[in-house]
mmCIF file of C-alpha atoms and ligand atoms in Angstrom:
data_model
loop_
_atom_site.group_PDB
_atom_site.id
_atom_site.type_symbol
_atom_site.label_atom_id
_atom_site.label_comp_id
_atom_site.label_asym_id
_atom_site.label_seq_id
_atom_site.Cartn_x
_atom_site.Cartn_y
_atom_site.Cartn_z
ATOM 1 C CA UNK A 21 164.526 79.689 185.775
ATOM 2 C CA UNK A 22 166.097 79.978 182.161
ATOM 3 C CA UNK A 23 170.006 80.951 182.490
ATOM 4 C CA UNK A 24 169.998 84.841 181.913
ATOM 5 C CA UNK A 25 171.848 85.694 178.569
ATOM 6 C CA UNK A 26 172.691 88.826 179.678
ATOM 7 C CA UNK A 27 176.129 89.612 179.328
ATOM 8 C CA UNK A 28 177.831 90.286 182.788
ATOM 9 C CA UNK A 29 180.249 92.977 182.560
ATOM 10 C CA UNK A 30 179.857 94.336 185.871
ATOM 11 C CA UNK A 31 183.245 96.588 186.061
ATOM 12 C CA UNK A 32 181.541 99.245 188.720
ATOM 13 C CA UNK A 33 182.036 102.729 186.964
ATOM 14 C CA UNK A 34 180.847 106.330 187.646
ATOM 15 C CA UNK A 35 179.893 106.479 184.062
ATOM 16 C CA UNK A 36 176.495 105.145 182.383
ATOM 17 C CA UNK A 37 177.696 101.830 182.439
ATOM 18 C CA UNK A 38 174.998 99.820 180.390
ATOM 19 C CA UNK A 39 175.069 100.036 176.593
ATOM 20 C CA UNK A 40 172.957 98.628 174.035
ATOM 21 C CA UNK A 41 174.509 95.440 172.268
ATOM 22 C CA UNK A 42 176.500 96.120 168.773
ATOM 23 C CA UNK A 43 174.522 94.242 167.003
ATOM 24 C CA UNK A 44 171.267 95.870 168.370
ATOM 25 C CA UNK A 45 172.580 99.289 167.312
ATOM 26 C CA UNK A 46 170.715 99.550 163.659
ATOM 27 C CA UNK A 47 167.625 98.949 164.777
ATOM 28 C CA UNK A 48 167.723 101.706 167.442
ATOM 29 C CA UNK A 49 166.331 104.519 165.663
ATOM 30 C CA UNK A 50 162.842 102.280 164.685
ATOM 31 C CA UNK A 51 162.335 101.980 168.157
ATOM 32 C CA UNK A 52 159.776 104.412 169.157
ATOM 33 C CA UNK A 53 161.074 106.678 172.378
ATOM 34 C CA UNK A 54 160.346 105.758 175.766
ATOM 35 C CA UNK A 55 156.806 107.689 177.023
ATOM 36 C CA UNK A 56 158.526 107.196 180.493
ATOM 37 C CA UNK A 57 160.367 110.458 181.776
ATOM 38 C CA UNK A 58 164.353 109.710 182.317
ATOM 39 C CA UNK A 59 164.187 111.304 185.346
ATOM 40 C CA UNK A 60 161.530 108.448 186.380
ATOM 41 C CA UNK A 61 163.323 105.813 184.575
ATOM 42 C CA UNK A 62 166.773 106.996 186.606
ATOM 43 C CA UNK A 63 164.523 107.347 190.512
ATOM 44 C CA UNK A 64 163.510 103.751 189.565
ATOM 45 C CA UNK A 65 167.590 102.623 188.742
ATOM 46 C CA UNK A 66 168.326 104.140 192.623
ATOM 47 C CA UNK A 67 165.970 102.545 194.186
ATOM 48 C CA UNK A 68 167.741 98.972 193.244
ATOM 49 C CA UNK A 69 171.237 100.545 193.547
ATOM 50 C CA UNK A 70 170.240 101.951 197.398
ATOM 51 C CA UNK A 71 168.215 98.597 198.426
ATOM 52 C CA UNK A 72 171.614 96.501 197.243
ATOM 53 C CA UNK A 73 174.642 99.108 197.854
ATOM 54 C CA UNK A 74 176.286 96.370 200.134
ATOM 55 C CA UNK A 75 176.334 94.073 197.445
ATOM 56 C CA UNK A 76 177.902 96.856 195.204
ATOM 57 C CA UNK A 77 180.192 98.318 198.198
ATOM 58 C CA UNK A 78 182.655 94.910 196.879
ATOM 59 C CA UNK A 79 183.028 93.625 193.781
ATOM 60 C CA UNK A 80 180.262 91.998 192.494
ATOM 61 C CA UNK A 81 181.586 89.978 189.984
ATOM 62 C CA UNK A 82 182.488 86.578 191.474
ATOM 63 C CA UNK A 83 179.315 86.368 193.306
ATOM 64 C CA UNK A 84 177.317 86.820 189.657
ATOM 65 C CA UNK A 85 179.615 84.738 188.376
ATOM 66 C CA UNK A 86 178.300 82.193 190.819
ATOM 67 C CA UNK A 87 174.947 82.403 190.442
ATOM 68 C CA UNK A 88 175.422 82.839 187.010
ATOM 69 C CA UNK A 89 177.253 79.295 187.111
ATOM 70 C CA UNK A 90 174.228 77.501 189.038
ATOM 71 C CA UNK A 91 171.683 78.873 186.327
ATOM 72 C CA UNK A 92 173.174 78.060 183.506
ATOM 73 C CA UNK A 93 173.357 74.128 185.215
ATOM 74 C CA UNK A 94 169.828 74.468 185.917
ATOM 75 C CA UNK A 95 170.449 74.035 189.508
ATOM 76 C CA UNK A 96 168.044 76.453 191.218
ATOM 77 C CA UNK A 97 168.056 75.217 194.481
ATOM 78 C CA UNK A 98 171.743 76.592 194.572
ATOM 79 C CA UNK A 99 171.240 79.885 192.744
ATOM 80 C CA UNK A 100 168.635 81.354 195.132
ATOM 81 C CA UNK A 101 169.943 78.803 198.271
ATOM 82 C CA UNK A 102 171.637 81.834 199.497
ATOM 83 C CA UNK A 103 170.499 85.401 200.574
ATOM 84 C CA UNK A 104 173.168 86.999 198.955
ATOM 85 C CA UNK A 105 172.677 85.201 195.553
ATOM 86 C CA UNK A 106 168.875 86.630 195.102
ATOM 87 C CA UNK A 107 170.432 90.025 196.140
ATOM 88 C CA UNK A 108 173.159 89.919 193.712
ATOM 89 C CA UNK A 109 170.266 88.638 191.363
ATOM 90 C CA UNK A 110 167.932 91.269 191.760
ATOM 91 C CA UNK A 111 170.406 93.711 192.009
ATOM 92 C CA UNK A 112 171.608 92.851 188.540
ATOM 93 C CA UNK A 113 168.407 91.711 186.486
ATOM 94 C CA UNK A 114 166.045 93.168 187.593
ATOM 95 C CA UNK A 115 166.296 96.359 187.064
ATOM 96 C CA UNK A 116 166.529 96.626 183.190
ATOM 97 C CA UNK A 117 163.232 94.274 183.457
ATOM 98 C CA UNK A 118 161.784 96.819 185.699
ATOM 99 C CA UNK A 119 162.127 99.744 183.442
ATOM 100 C CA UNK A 120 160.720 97.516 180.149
ATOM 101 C CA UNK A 121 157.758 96.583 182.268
ATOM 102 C CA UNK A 122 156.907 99.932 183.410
ATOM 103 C CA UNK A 123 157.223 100.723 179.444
ATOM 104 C CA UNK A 124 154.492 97.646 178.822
ATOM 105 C CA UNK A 125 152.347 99.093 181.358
ATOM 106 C CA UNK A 126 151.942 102.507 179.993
ATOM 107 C CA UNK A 127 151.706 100.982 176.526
ATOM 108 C CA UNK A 128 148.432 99.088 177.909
ATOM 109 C CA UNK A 129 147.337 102.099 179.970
ATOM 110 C CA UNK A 130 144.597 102.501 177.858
ATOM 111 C CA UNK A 131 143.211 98.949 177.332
ATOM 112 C CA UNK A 132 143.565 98.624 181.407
ATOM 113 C CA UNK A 133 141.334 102.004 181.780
ATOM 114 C CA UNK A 134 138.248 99.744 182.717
ATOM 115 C CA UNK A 135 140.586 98.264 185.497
ATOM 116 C CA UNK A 136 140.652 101.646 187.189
ATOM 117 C CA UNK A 137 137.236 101.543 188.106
ATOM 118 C CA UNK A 138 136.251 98.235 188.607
ATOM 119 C CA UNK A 139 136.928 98.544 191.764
ATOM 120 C CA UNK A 140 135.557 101.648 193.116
ATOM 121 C CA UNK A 141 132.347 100.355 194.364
ATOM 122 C CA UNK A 142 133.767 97.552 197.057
ATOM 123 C CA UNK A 143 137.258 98.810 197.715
ATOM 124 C CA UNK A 144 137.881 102.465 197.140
ATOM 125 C CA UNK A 145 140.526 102.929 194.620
ATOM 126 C CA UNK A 146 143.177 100.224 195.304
ATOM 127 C CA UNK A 147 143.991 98.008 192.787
ATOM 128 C CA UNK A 148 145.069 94.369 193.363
ATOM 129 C CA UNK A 149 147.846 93.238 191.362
ATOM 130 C CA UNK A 150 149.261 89.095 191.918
ATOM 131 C CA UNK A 151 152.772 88.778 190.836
ATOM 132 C CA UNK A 152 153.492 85.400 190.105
ATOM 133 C CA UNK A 153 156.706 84.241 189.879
ATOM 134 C CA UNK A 154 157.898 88.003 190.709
ATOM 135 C CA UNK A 155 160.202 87.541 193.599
ATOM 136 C CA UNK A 156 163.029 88.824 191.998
ATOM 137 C CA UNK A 157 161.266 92.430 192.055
ATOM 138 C CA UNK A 158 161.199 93.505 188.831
ATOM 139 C CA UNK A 159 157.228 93.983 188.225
ATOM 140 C CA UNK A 160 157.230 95.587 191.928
ATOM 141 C CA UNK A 161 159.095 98.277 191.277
ATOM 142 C CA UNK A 162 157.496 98.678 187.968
ATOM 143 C CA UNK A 163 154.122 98.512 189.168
ATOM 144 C CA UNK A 164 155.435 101.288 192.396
ATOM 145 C CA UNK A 165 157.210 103.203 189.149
ATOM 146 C CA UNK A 166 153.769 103.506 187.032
ATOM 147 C CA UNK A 167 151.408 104.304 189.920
ATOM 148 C CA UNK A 168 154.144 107.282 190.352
ATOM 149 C CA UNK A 169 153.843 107.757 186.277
ATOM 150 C CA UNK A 170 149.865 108.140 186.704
ATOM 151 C CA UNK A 171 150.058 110.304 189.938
ATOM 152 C CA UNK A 172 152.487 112.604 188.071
ATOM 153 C CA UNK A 173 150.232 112.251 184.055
ATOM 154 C CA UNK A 174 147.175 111.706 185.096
ATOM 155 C CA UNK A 175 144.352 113.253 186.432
ATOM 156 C CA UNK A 176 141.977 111.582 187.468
ATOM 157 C CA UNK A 177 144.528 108.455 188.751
ATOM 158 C CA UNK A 178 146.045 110.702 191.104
ATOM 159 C CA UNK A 179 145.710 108.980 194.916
ATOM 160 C CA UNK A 180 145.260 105.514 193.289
ATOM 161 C CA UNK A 181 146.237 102.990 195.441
ATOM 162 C CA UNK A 182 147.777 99.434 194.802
ATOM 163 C CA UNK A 183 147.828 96.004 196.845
ATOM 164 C CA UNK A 184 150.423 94.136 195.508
ATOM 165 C CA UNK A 185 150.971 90.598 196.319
ATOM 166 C CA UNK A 186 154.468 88.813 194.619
ATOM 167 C CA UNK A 187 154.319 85.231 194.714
ATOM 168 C CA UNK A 188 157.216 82.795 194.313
ATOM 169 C CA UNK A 189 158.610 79.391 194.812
ATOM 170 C CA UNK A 190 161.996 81.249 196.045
ATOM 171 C CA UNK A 191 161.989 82.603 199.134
ATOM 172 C CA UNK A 192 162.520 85.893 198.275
ATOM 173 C CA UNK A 193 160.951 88.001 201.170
ATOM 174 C CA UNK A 194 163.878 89.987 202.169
ATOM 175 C CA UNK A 195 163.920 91.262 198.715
ATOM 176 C CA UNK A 196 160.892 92.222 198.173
ATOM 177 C CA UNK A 197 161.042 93.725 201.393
ATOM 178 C CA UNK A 198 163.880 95.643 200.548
ATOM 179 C CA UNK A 199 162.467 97.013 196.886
ATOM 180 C CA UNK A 200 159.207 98.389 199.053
ATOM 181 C CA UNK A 201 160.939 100.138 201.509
ATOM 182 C CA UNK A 202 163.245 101.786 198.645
ATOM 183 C CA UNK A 203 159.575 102.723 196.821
ATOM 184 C CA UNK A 204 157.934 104.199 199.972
ATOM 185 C CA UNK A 205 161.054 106.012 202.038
ATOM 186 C CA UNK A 206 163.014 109.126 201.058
ATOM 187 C CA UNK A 207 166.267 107.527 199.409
ATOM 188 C CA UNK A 208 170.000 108.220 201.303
ATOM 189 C CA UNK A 209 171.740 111.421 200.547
ATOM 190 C CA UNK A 210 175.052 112.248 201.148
ATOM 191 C CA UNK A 211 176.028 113.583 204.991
ATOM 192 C CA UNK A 212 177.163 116.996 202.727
ATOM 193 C CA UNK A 213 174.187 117.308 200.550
ATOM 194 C CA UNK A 214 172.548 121.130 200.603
ATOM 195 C CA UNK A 215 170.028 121.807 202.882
ATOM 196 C CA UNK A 216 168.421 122.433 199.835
ATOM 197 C CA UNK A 217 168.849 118.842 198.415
ATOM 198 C CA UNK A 218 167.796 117.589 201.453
ATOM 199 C CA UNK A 219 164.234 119.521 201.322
ATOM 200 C CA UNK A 220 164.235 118.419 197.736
ATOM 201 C CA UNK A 221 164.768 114.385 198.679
ATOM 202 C CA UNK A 222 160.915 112.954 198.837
ATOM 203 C CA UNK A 223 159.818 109.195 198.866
ATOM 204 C CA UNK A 224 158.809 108.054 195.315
ATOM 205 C CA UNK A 225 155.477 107.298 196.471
ATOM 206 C CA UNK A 226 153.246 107.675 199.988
ATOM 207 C CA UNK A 227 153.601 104.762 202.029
ATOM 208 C CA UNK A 228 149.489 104.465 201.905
ATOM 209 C CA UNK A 229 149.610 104.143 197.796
ATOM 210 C CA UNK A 230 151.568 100.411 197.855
ATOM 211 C CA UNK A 231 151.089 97.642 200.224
ATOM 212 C CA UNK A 232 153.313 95.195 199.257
ATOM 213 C CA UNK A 233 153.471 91.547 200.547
ATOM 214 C CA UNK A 234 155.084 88.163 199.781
ATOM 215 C CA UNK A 235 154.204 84.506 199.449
ATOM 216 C CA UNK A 236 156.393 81.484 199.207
ATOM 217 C CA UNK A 237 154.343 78.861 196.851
ATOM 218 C CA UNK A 238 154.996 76.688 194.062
ATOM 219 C CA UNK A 239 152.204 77.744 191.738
ATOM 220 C CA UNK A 240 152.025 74.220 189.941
ATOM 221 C CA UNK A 241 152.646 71.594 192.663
ATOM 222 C CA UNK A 242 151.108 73.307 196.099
ATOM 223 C CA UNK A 243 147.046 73.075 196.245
ATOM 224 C CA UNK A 244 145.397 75.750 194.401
ATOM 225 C CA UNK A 245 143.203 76.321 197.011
ATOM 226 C CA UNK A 246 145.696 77.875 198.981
ATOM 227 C CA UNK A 247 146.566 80.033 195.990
ATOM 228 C CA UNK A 248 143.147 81.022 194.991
ATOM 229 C CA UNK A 249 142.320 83.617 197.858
ATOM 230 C CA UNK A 250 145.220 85.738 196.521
ATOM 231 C CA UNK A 251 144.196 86.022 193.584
ATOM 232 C CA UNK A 252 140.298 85.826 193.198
ATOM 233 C CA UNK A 253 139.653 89.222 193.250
ATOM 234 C CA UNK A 254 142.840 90.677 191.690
ATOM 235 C CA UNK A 255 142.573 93.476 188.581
ATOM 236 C CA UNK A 256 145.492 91.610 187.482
ATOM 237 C CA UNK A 257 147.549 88.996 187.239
ATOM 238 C CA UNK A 258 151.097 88.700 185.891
ATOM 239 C CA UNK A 259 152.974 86.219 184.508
ATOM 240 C CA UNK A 260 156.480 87.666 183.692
ATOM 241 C CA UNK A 261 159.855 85.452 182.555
ATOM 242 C CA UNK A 262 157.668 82.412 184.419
ATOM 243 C CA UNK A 263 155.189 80.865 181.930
ATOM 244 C CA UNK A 264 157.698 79.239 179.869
ATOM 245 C CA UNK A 265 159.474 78.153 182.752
ATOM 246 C CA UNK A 266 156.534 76.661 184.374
ATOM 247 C CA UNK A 267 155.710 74.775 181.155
ATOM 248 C CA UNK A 268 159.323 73.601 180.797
ATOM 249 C CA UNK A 269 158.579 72.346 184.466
ATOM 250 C CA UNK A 270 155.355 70.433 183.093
ATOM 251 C CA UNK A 271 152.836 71.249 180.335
ATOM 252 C CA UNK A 272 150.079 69.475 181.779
ATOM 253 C CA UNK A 273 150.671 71.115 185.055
ATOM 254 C CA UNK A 274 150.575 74.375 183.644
ATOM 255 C CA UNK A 275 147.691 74.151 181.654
ATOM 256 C CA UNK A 276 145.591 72.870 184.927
ATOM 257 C CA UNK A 277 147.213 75.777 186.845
ATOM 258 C CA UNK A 278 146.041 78.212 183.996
ATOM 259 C CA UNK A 279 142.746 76.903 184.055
ATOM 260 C CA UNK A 280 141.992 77.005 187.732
ATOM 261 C CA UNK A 281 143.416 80.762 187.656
ATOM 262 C CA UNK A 282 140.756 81.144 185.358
ATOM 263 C CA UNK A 283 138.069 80.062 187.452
ATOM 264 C CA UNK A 284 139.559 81.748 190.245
ATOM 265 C CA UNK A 285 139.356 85.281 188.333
ATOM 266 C CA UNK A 286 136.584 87.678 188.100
ATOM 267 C CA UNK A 287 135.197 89.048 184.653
ATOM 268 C CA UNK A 288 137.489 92.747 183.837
ATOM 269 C CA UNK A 289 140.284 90.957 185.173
ATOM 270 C CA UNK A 290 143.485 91.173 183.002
ATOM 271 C CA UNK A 291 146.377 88.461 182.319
ATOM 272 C CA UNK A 292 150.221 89.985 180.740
ATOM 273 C CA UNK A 293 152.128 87.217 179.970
ATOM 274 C CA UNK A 294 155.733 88.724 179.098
ATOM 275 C CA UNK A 295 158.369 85.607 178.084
ATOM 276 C CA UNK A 296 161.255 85.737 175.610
ATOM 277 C CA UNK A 297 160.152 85.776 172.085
ATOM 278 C CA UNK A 298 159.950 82.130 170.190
ATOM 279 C CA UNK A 299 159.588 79.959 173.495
ATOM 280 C CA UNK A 300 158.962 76.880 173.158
ATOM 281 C CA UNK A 301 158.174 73.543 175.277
ATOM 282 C CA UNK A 302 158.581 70.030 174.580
ATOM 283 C CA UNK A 303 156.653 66.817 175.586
ATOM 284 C CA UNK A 304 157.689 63.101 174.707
ATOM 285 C CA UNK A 305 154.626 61.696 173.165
ATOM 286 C CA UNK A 306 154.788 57.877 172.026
ATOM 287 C CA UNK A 307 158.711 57.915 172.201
ATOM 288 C CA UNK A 308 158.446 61.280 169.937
ATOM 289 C CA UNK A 309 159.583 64.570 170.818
ATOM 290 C CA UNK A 310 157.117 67.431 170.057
ATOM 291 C CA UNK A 311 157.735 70.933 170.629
ATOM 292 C CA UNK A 312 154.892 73.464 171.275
ATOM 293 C CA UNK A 313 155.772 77.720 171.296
ATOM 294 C CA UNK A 314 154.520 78.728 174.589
ATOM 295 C CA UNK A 315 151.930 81.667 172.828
ATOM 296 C CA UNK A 316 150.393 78.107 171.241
ATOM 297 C CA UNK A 317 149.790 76.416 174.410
ATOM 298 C CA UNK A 318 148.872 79.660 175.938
ATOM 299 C CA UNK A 319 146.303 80.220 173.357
ATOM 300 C CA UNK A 320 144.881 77.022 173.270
ATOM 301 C CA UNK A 321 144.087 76.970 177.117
ATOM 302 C CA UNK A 322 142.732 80.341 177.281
ATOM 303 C CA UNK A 323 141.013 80.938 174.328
ATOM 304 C CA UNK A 324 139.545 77.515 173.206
ATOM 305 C CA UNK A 325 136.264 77.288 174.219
ATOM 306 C CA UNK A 326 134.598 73.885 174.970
ATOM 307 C CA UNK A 327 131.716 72.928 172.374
ATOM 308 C CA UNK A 328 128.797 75.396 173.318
ATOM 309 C CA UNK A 329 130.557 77.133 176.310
ATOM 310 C CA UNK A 330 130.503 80.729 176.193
ATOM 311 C CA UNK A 331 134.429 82.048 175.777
ATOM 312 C CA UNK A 332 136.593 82.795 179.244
ATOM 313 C CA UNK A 333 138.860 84.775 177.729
ATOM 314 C CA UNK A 334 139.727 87.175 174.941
ATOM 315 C CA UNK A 335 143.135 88.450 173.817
ATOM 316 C CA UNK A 336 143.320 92.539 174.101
ATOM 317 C CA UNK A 337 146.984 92.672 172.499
ATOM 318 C CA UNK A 338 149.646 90.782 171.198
ATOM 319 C CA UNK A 339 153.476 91.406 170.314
ATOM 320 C CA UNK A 340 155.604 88.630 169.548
ATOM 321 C CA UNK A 341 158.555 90.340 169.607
ATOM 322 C CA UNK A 342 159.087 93.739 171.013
ATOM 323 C CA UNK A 343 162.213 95.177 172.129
ATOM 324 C CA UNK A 344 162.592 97.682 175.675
ATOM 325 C CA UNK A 345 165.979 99.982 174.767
ATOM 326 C CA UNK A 346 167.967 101.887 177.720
ATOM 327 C CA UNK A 347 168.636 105.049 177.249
ATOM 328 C CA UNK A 348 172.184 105.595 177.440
ATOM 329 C CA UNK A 349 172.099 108.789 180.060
ATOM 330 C CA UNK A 350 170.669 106.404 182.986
ATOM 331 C CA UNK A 351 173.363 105.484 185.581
ATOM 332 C CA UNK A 352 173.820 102.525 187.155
ATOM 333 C CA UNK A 353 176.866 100.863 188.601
ATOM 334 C CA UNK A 354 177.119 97.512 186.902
ATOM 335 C CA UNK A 355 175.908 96.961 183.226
ATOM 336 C CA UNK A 356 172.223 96.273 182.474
ATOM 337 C CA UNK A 357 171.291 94.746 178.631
ATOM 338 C CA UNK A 358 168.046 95.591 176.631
ATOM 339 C CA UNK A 359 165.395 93.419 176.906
ATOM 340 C CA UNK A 360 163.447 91.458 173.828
ATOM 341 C CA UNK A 361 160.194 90.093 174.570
ATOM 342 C CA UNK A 362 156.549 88.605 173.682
ATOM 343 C CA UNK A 363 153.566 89.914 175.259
ATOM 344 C CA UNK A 364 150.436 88.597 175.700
ATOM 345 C CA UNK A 365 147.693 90.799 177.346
ATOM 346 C CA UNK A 366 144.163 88.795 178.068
ATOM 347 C CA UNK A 367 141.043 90.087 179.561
ATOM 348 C CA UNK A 368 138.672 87.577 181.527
ATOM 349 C CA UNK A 369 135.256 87.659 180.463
ATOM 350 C CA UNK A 370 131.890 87.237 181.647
HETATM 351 C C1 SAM B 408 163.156 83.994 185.061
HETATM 352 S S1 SAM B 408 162.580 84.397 186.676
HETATM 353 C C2 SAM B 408 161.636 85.853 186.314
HETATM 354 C C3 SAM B 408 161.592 86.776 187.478
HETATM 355 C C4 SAM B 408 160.745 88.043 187.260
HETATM 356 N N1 SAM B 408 159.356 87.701 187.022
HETATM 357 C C5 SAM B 408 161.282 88.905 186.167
HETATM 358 O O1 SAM B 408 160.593 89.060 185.163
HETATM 359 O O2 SAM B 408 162.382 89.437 186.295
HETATM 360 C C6 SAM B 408 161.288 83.196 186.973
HETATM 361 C C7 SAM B 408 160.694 83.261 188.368
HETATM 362 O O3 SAM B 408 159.669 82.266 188.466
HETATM 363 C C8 SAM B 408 159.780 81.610 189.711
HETATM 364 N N2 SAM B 408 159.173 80.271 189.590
HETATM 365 C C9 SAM B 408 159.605 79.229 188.866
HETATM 366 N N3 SAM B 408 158.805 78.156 189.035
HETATM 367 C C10 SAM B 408 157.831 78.540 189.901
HETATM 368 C C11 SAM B 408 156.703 77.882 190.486
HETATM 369 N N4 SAM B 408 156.426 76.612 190.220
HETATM 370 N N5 SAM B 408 155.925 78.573 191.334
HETATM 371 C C12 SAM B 408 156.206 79.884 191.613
HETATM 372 N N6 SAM B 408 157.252 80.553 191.100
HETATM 373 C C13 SAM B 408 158.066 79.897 190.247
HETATM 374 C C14 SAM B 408 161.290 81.579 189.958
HETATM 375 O O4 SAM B 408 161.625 81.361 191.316
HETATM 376 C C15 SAM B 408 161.704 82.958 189.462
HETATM 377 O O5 SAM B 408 161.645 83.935 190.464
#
């Protein structure tokens, strides 16, 4: 895992305490406004600051400061050895991710339409969604956030239903478990709220709409045929902050992972690939260093066909660099940054 470059100024305030970089500031009025409701955006930001209010109870900051400390040495074993260090890690990144993802997924709402009914036939409405390398809970609760966007936009999505399966080398169970109880249950109120807040205070979604479950697995060394049966039939598959990580792990790996998911995948099945923008990867070739962007490598195993075979792949969108911008009203109680980002958005063939 890359060492965050977030900025950690987690001074817990009553006030909005995220704001968007200086630098960032020009640019803010060529961003297009969120489609996502505030109100959404701000049930979403609770549901991380309820699941991890004992880690905000304290002060959070030497904790970050410690897991902050074992990324940046690359030492990952350390930074998620501990329960509290993927708490205070989810608690502080992933939220901000979560809200840009759920922004992605409504911006390919219309290119994932044929997903909606692919499955209809053999499985009722649910959807099956693999996470991989999304222990940390981000695409979770934007996946739980955007099936509550459809219910609330949508027609005809209303009652669509979701298995979602996050798979990670960390063992982050307990956080994932935490994120889908926050999604499913009616959030804590105060012991003095109304009696009118308190008939107000519903779940985000029905329990039925999201099954979420969690698998420890090292997507590049374990055998892929323990893999495969979570994924085979998914609508799709997501690859969020990971890909570049798993190529700086091993190129060669990677591709051979990529191309067994491939063969594992049904046609109509989609791939978002979400990294930071101008990623690269290096291999030593001859005694010479060669660096590859990840979109390159990506590309090449996806959407090269061999002579005469028919193509596995095609690419539905692209963005190599796209920025996600908080609004300043949400509320949190430790800072959250802006998020820059490529995108990649593939749909398996026939
Ligand atoms: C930078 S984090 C991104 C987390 C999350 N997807 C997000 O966007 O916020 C990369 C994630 O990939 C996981 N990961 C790294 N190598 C992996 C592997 N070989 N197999 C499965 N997961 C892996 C890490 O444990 C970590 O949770």
């Amino acid at each position: 895992m890359a060492p965050p470059k977030a900025k950690v100024r987690p001074k817990a305030s009553k006030q909005p305490t995220h704001k968007p970089q200086k630098e960032r500031d020009a640019k803010v009025s060529q961003e297009p406004p969120s489609a996502i409701p505030l109100e959404l955006q701000q049930l979403l930001l609770n549901i991380f600051r309820s699941s991890f209010s004992e880690r905000f109870e304290s002060d959070i900051t030497p904790l970050l400061q410690e897991v902050k400390g074992h990324l940046y040495n690359r030492d990952f074993l350390a930074a998620f050895g501990k329960e509290e260090y993927l708490e205070v890690y989810a608690a502080r990144w992933s939220p901000s991710r979560a809200l840009g993802y759920l922004e992605v997924l409504e911006s390919l709402r219309k290119e994932m339409q044929p997903f909606s009914t692919v499955d209809e036939e053999s499985e009722g409405s649910r959807w099956k969604v693999a996470c991989l390398g999304g222990g940390a809970g981000a695409e979770i609760v934007a996946l739980g956030g955007f099936l509550k966007w459809l219910e609330m936009r949508v027609e005809e999505e209303r009652g669509r239903e979701m298995n979602l399966v996050a798979i990670d080398i960390a063992d982050w169970g307990n956080v994932v478990e935490k994120l889908q109880q926050g999604l499913v249950t009616k959030p804590p109120l105060s012991k003095y709220a109304s009696t009118a807040a308190q008939a107000a205070n519903v779940a985000l979604l029905h329990p039925a709409c999201l099954n979420v479950s969690f698998k420890q697995h090292d997507v590049l060394n374990a055998p892929f045929s323990s893999l495969s049966p979570l994924v085979q039939d998914t609508n799709l598959v997501t690859l969020l902050f990971t890909l570049n990580e798993l190529y700086s792990t091993s190129i060669s790996l990677t591709q051979q992972f990529l191309l067994n998911l491939t063969s594992s995948l049904r046609p109509g099945s989609f791939l978002l690939v979400v990294d930071s923008p101008g990623s690269y990867s290096s291999v030593s070739l001859n005694g010479a260093e060669k660096k590859y962007p990840m979109q390159w490598l990506l590309d090449h195993t996806l959407l090269e066909e061999e002579r005469g075979a028919e193509p596995r792949w095609e690419k539905v969108k692209e963005d190599e660099s796209r920025w996600f911008r908080l609004d300043e009203k949400l509320k949190y109680p430790i800072e959250l940054e802006n998020m820059r980002f490529q995108l990649h958005f593939y749909r398996r063939l026939g």
